[in-house]
Amino acid sequence: MIIVLIGYMGSGKSTIGKELATALEYNFLDLDDYISDKEKRSVSEIFESKGEIYFRKKETEYLNEVLNSSENSVLALGGGTPCYGKNMDLIINNANVTSFYLKLSIPLLSKRLFTEREQRPLISHLNSETELLEFIGKHLFERNQYYSRSHITLNTDHKTKQDILEELVGHLV
Ligand code: S3P
């Protein structure tokens, strides 16, 4: 069984994913880290040296690889993974996969991402919280249609990590 965590940058996919994996005694995989390991450079470096199109090609290739593994895993995707090629079809149509959209509101995402934007090539150029808020608003409007195809959507606003974990586990039993 593979549990796939979907959501915008900063929505808690990796943080929650690690804890969920520990609770279930599953393997934890972060697709960005997997790509970095395979490509031997950080996501920012890949964007800089090879460009986004190359990154998206590799992202689909490694997503396929991970979805075809037979280990019990929790997989945290990158924020853009569901929105390119047939990635969302691969996830939805795989009988071994349960996918969750961790849905956080725009103001909370913006607040969280403002201090962390340096490591994220798509938002590192935004200089104020207002600019970031506007960017996320538009971006999420485009991306929601992909994220919403997840098997289960969890609203995570103002919930603790423990609340979210309990909800996730509740859906799996
Ligand atoms: C991206 C999100 C990032 C990473 C890359 C592109 C996106 O992952 O894959 O910078 O398109 O939203 P996180 O969601 O883990 O930050």
CSV table of C-alpha atoms and ligand atoms in Angstrom, one decimal, residues 7-10 13-14 30 32 43 47 52 55-56 59 77-81 84 119-122 139 143 147, ligand 1:
chain,number,residue,atom,x,y,z
A,7,GLY,CA,-0.9,19.7,-1.5
A,8,TYR,CA,0.6,23.1,-2.1
A,9,MET,CA,4.1,24.0,-1.0
A,10,GLY,CA,4.1,24.4,2.7
A,13,LYS,CA,3.2,17.0,3.3
A,14,SER,CA,6.7,16.0,4.5
A,30,ASP,CA,9.7,12.6,-0.2
A,32,ASP,CA,11.8,16.0,-4.0
A,43,VAL,CA,15.7,20.9,-6.6
A,47,PHE,CA,15.7,24.3,-11.8
A,52,GLU,CA,11.7,23.4,-15.0
A,55,PHE,CA,12.6,18.8,-13.6
A,56,ARG,CA,9.0,17.9,-14.6
A,59,GLU,CA,9.5,14.1,-11.6
A,77,LEU,CA,4.8,14.7,-3.5
A,78,GLY,CA,6.1,18.1,-4.6
A,79,GLY,CA,3.4,20.8,-4.8
A,80,GLY,CA,3.5,20.7,-8.6
A,81,THR,CA,3.6,16.9,-9.1
A,84,TYR,CA,1.8,17.8,-14.9
A,119,GLN,CA,14.6,27.2,-1.0
A,120,ARG,CA,11.6,27.2,-3.3
A,121,PRO,CA,12.5,28.3,-6.8
A,122,LEU,CA,8.9,29.2,-7.8
A,139,HIS,CA,-1.6,29.5,-8.5
A,143,ARG,CA,-3.9,23.8,-9.2
A,147,TYR,CA,-5.4,18.4,-6.1
B,1,S3P,C1,7.1,22.8,-6.5
B,1,S3P,C2,7.1,22.4,-5.2
B,1,S3P,C3,8.3,21.9,-4.5
B,1,S3P,C4,9.3,21.3,-5.5
B,1,S3P,C5,9.5,22.3,-6.6
B,1,S3P,C6,8.3,22.7,-7.4
B,1,S3P,C7,5.8,23.3,-7.1
B,1,S3P,O1,8.0,20.9,-3.5
B,1,S3P,O2,8.8,20.1,-6.1
B,1,S3P,O3,10.2,23.4,-6.0
B,1,S3P,O4,5.7,23.3,-8.3
B,1,S3P,O5,4.9,23.6,-6.3
B,1,S3P,P1,7.3,21.2,-2.1
B,1,S3P,O6,5.8,21.2,-2.3
B,1,S3P,O7,7.7,20.0,-1.3
B,1,S3P,O8,7.8,22.5,-1.6
